[in-house]
PDB file of C-alpha atoms in Angstrom:
ATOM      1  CA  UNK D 439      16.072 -10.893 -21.193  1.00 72.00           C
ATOM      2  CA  UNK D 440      19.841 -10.537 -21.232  1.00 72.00           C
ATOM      3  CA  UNK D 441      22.146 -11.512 -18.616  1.00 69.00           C
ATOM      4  CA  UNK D 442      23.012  -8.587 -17.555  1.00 68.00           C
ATOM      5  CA  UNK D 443      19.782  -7.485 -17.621  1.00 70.00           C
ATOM      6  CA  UNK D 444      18.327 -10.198 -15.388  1.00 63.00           C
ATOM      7  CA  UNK D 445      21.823  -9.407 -13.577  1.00 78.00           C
ATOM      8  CA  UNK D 446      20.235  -5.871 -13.015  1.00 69.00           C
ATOM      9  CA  UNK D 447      16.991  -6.947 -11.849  1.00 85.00           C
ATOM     10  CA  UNK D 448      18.711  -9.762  -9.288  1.00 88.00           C
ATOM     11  CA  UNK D 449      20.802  -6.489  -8.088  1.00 94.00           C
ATOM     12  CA  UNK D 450      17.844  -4.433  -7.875  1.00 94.00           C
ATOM     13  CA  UNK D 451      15.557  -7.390  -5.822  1.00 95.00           C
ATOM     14  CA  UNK D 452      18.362  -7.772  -3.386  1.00 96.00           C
ATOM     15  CA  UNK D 453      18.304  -4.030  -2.374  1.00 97.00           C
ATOM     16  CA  UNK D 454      14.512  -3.802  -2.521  1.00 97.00           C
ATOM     17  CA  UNK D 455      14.855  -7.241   0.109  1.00 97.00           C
ATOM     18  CA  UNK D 456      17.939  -5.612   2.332  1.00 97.00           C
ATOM     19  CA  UNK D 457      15.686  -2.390   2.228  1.00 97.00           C
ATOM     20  CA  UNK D 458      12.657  -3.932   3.841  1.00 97.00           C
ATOM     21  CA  UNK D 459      14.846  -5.802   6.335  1.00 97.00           C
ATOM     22  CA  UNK D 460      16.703  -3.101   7.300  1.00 98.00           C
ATOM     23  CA  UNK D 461      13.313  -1.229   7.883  1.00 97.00           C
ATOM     24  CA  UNK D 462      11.651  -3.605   9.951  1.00 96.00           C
ATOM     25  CA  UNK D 463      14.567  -4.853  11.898  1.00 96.00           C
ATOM     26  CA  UNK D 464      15.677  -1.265  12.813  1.00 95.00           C
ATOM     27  CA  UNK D 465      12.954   1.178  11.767  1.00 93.00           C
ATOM     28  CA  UNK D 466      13.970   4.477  10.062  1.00 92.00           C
ATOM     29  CA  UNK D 467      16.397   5.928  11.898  1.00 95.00           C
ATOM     30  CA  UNK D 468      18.501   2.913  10.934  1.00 95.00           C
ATOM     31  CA  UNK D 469      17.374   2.956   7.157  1.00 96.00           C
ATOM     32  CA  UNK D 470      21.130   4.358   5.857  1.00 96.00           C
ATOM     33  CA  UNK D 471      22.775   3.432   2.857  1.00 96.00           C
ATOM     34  CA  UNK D 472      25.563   1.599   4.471  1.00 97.00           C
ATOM     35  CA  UNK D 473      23.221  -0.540   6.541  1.00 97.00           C
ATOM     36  CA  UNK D 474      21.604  -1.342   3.009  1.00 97.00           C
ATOM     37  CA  UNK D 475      24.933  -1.995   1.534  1.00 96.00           C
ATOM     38  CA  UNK D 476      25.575  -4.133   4.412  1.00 97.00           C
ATOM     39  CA  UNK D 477      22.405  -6.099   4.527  1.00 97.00           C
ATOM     40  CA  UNK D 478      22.805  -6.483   0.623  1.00 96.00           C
ATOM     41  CA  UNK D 479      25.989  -7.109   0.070  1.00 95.00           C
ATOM     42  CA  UNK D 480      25.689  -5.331  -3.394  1.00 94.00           C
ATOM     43  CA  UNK D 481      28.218  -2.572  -4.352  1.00 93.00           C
ATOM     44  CA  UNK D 482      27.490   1.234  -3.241  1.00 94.00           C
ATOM     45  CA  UNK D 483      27.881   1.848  -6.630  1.00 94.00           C
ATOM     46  CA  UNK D 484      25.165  -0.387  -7.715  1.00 94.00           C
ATOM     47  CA  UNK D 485      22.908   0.968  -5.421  1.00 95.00           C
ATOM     48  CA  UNK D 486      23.381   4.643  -6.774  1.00 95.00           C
ATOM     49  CA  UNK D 487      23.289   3.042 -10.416  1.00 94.00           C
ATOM     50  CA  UNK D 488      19.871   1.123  -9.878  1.00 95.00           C
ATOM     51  CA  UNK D 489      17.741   3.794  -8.071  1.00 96.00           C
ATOM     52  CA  UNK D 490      19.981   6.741  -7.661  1.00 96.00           C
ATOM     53  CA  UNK D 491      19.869   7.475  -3.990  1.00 95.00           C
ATOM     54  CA  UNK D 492      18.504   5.811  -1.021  1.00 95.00           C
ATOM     55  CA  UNK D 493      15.296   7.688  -1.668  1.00 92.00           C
ATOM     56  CA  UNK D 494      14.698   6.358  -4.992  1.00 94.00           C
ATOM     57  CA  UNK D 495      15.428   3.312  -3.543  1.00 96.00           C
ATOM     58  CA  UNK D 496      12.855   3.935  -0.979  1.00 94.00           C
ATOM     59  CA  UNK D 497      10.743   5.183  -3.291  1.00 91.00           C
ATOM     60  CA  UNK D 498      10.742   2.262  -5.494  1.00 94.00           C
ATOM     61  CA  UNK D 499      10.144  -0.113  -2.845  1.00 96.00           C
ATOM     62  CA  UNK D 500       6.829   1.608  -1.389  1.00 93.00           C
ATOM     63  CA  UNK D 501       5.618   1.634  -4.930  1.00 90.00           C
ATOM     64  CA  UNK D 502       6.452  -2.075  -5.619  1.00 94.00           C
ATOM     65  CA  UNK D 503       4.069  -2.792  -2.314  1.00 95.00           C
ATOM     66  CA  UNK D 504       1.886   0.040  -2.980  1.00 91.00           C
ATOM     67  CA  UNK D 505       1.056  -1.244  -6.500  1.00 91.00           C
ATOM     68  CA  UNK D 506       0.665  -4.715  -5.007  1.00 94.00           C
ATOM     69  CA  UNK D 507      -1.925  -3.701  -1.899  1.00 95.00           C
ATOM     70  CA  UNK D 508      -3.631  -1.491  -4.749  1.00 91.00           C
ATOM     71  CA  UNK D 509      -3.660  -4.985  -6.918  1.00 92.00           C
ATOM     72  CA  UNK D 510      -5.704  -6.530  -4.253  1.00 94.00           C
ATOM     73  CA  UNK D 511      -7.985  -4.109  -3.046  1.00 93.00           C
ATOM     74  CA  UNK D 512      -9.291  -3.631  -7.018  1.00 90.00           C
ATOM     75  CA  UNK D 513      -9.230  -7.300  -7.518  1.00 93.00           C
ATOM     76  CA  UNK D 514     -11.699  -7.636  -4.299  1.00 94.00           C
ATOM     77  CA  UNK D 515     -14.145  -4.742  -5.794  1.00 90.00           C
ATOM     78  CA  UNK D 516     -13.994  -6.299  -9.147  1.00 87.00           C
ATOM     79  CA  UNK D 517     -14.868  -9.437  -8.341  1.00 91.00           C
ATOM     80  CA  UNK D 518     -17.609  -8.322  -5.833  1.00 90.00           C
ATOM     81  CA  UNK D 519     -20.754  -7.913  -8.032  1.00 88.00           C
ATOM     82  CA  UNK D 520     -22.276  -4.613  -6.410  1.00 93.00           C
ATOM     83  CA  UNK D 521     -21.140  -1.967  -3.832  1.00 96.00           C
ATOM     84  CA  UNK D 522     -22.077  -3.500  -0.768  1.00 96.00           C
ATOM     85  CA  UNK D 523     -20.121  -6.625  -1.415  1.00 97.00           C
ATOM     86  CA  UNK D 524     -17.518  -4.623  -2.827  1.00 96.00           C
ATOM     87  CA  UNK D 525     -16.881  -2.671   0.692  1.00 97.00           C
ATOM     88  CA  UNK D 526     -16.100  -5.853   2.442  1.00 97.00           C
ATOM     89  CA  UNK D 527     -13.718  -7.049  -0.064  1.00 97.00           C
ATOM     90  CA  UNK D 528     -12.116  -4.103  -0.046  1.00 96.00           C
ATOM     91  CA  UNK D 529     -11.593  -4.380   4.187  1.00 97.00           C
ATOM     92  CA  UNK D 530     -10.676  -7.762   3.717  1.00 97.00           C
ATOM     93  CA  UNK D 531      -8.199  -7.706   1.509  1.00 97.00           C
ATOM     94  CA  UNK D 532      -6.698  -4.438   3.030  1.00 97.00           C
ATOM     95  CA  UNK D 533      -6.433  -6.147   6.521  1.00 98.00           C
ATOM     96  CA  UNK D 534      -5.298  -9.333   5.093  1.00 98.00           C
ATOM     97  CA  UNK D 535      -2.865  -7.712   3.187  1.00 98.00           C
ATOM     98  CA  UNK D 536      -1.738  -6.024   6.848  1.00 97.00           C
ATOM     99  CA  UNK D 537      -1.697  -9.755   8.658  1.00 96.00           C
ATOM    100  CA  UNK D 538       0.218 -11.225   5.804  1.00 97.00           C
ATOM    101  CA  UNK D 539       3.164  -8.763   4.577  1.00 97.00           C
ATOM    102  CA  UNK D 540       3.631  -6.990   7.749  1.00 96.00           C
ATOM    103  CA  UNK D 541       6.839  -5.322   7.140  1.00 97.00           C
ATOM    104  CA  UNK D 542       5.668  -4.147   3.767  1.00 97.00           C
ATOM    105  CA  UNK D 543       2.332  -2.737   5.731  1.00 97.00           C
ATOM    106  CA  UNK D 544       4.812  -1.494   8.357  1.00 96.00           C
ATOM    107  CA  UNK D 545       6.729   0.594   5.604  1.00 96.00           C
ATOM    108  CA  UNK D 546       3.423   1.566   3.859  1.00 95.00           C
ATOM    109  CA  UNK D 547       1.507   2.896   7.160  1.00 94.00           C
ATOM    110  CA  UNK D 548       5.240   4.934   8.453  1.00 93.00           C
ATOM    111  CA  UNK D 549       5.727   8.505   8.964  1.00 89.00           C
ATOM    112  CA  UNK D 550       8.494   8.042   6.424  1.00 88.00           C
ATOM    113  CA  UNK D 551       5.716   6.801   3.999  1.00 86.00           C
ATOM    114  CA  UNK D 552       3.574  10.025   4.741  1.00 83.00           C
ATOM    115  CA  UNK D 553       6.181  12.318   4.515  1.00 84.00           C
ATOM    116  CA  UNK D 554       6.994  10.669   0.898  1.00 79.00           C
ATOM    117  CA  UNK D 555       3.396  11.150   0.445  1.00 78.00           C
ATOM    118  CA  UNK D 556       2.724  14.683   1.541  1.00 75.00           C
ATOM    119  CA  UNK D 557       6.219  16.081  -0.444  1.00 76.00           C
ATOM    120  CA  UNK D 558       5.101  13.960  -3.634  1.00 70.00           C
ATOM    121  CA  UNK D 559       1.523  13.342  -3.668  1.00 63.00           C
ATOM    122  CA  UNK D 560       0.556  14.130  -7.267  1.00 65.00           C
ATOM    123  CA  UNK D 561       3.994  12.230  -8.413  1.00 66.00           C
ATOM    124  CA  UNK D 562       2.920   9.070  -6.519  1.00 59.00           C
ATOM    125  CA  UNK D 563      -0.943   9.055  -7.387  1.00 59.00           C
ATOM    126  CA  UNK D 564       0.326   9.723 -10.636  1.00 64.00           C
ATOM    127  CA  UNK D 565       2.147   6.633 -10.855  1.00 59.00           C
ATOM    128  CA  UNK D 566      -0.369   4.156  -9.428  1.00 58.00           C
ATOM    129  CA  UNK D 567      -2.913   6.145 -12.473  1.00 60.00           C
ATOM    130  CA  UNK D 568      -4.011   2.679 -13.177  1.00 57.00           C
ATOM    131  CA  UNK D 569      -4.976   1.300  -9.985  1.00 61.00           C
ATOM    132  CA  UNK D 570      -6.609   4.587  -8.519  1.00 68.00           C
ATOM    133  CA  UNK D 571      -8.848   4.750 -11.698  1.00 80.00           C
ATOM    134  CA  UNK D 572     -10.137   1.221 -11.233  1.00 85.00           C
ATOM    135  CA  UNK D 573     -11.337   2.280  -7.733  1.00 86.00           C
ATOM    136  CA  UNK D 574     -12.397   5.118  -8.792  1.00 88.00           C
ATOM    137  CA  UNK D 575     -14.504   3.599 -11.827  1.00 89.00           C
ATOM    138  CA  UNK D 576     -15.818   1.133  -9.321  1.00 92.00           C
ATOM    139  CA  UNK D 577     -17.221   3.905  -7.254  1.00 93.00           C
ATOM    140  CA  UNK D 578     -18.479   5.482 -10.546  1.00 92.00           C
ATOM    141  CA  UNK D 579     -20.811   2.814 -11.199  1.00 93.00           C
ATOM    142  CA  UNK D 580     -21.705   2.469  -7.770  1.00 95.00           C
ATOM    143  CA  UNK D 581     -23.015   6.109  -7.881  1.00 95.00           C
ATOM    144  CA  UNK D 582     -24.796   5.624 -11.123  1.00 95.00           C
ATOM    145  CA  UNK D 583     -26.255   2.040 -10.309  1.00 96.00           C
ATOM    146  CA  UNK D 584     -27.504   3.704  -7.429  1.00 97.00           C
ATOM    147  CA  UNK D 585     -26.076   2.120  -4.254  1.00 97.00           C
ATOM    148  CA  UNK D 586     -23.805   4.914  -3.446  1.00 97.00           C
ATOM    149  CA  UNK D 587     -24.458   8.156  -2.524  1.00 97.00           C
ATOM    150  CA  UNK D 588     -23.943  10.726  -4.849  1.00 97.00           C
ATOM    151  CA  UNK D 589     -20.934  11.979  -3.146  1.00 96.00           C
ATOM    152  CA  UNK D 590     -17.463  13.192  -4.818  1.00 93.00           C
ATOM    153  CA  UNK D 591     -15.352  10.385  -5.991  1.00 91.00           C
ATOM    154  CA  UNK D 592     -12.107  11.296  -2.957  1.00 89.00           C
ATOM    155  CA  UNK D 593     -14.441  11.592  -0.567  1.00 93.00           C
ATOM    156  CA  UNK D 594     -15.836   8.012  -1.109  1.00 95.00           C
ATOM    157  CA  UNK D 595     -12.747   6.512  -1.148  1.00 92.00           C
ATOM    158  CA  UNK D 596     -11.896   8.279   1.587  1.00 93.00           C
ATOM    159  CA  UNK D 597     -15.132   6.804   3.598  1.00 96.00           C
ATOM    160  CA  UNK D 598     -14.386   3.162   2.536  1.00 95.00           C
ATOM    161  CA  UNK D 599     -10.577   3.218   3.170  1.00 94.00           C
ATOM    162  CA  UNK D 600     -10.347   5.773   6.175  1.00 96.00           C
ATOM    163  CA  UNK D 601     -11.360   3.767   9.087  1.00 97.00           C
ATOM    164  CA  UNK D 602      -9.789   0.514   7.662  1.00 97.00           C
ATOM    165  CA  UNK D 603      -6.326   2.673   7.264  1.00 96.00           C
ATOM    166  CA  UNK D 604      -6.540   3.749  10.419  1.00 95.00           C
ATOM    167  CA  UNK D 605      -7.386   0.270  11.872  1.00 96.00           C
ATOM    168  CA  UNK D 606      -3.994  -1.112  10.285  1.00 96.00           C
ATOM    169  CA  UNK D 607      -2.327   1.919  11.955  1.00 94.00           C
ATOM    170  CA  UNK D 608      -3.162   0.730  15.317  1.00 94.00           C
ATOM    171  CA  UNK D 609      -2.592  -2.742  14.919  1.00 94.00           C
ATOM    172  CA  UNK D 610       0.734  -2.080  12.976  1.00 94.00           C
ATOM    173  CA  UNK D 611       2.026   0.483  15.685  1.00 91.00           C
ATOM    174  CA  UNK D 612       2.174  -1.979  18.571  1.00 83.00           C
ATOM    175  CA  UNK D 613      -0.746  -1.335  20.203  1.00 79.00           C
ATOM    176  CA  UNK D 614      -2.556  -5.021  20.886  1.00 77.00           C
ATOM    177  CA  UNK D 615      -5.857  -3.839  21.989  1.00 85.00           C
ATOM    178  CA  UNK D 616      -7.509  -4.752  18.575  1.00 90.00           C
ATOM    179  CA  UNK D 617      -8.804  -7.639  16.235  1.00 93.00           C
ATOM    180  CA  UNK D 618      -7.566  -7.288  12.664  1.00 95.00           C
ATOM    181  CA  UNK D 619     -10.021 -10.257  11.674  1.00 95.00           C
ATOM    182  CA  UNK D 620     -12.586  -8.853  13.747  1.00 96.00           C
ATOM    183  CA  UNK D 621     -12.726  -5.618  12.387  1.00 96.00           C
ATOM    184  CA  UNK D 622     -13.279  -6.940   8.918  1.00 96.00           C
ATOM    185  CA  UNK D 623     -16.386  -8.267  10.370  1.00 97.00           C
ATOM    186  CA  UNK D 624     -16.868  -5.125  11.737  1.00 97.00           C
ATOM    187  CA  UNK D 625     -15.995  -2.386   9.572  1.00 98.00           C
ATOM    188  CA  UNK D 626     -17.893  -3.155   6.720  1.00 98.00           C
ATOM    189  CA  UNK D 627     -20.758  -2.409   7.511  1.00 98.00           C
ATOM    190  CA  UNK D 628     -20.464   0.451   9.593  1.00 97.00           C
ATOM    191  CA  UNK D 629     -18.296   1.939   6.168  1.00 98.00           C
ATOM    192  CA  UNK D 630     -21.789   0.499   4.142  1.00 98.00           C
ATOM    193  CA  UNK D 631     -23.898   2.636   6.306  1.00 97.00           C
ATOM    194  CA  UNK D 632     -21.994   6.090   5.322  1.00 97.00           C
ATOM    195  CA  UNK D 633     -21.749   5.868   2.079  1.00 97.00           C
ATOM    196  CA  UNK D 634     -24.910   3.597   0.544  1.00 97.00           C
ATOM    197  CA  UNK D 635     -27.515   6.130  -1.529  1.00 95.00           C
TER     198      UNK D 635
END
């Protein structure tokens, strides 16, 4: 790598960083571009240079923790050995993602991340291709092994990472009236029940 292409990617880090900060620390409404220039301290011009807006730059950090969270979740089915194992892997490694990178999870689980996702859904399952087709391989040969149901590929997922979603929701939002820990005792099972053959 070049200098000024590791020069780049230090530029680009520290904007992802002030980004995140600026997130957590003031929530959307204080997400602007100067408050990211300011919690940089990289140039307005580099900013526009690197990801082209604040959107992009927005943009490029949900997919930098999207890809990671997606990492996890097919690294816990992977290394499962069968469906039912697989399930609370998944829920564990969602809601231990949650406990340990909470401003990440914060930024994932926003209405700012659902309006993203709602105005660019294709574009963004596009780009995690990779990771989506892992899960949904996984499911694949759950269906075919015969310990899932014979249900359409969205709508498992949708089973398996619906209630665990929404768990993070609550616990991210404020609201201290549940367990993260316990509910990936919990919710494993109950998500097992709906969608075993």
């Amino acid at each position: 790598m070049s200098p000024k292409q590791h020069r780049g990617e230090v530029t680009s880090e520290l904007l992802m960083d002030a980004a995140l900060r600026v997130f957590v620390e003031s929530g959307e409404q204080g997400l602007t571009v100067n408050a990211v220039i300011r919690a940089s301290g990289v140039s307005l011009g580099s900013l526009y240079h690197h990801f082209g807006s604040l959107d992009g730059l927005i943009g490029a950090l949900g997919h930098r923790w999207l890809e990671r969270l997606l990492g996890e979740l097919t690294e816990a089915l992977q290394n499962a050995g069968g469906a039912r194992p697989g399930i609370a892997g998944a829920v564990g490694a969602y809601l231990a993602f949650v406990q340990e990178h909470r401003g990440p999870a914060l930024l994932l689980h926003s209405p700012l991340a659902d309006r993203r996702s709602m105005a660019r859904g294709r574009e963004l399952r596009d780009a995690q291709e990779a990771r989506v087709s892992e899960m949904g391989l996984w499911i694949r040969q759950g269906i075919d092994s015969g310990e899932l149901a014979p249900l359409p590929l969205p709508l498992i997922e949708s089973l398996i990472l619906g209630p665990v979603v929404a768990v993070a929701r609550r616990s991210l939002s404020g609201i201290e009236d549940i367990d993260l820990d316990a509910s990936a005792r919990v919710l494993p099972e109950r998500i097992w029940r709906s969608v075993r053959a």
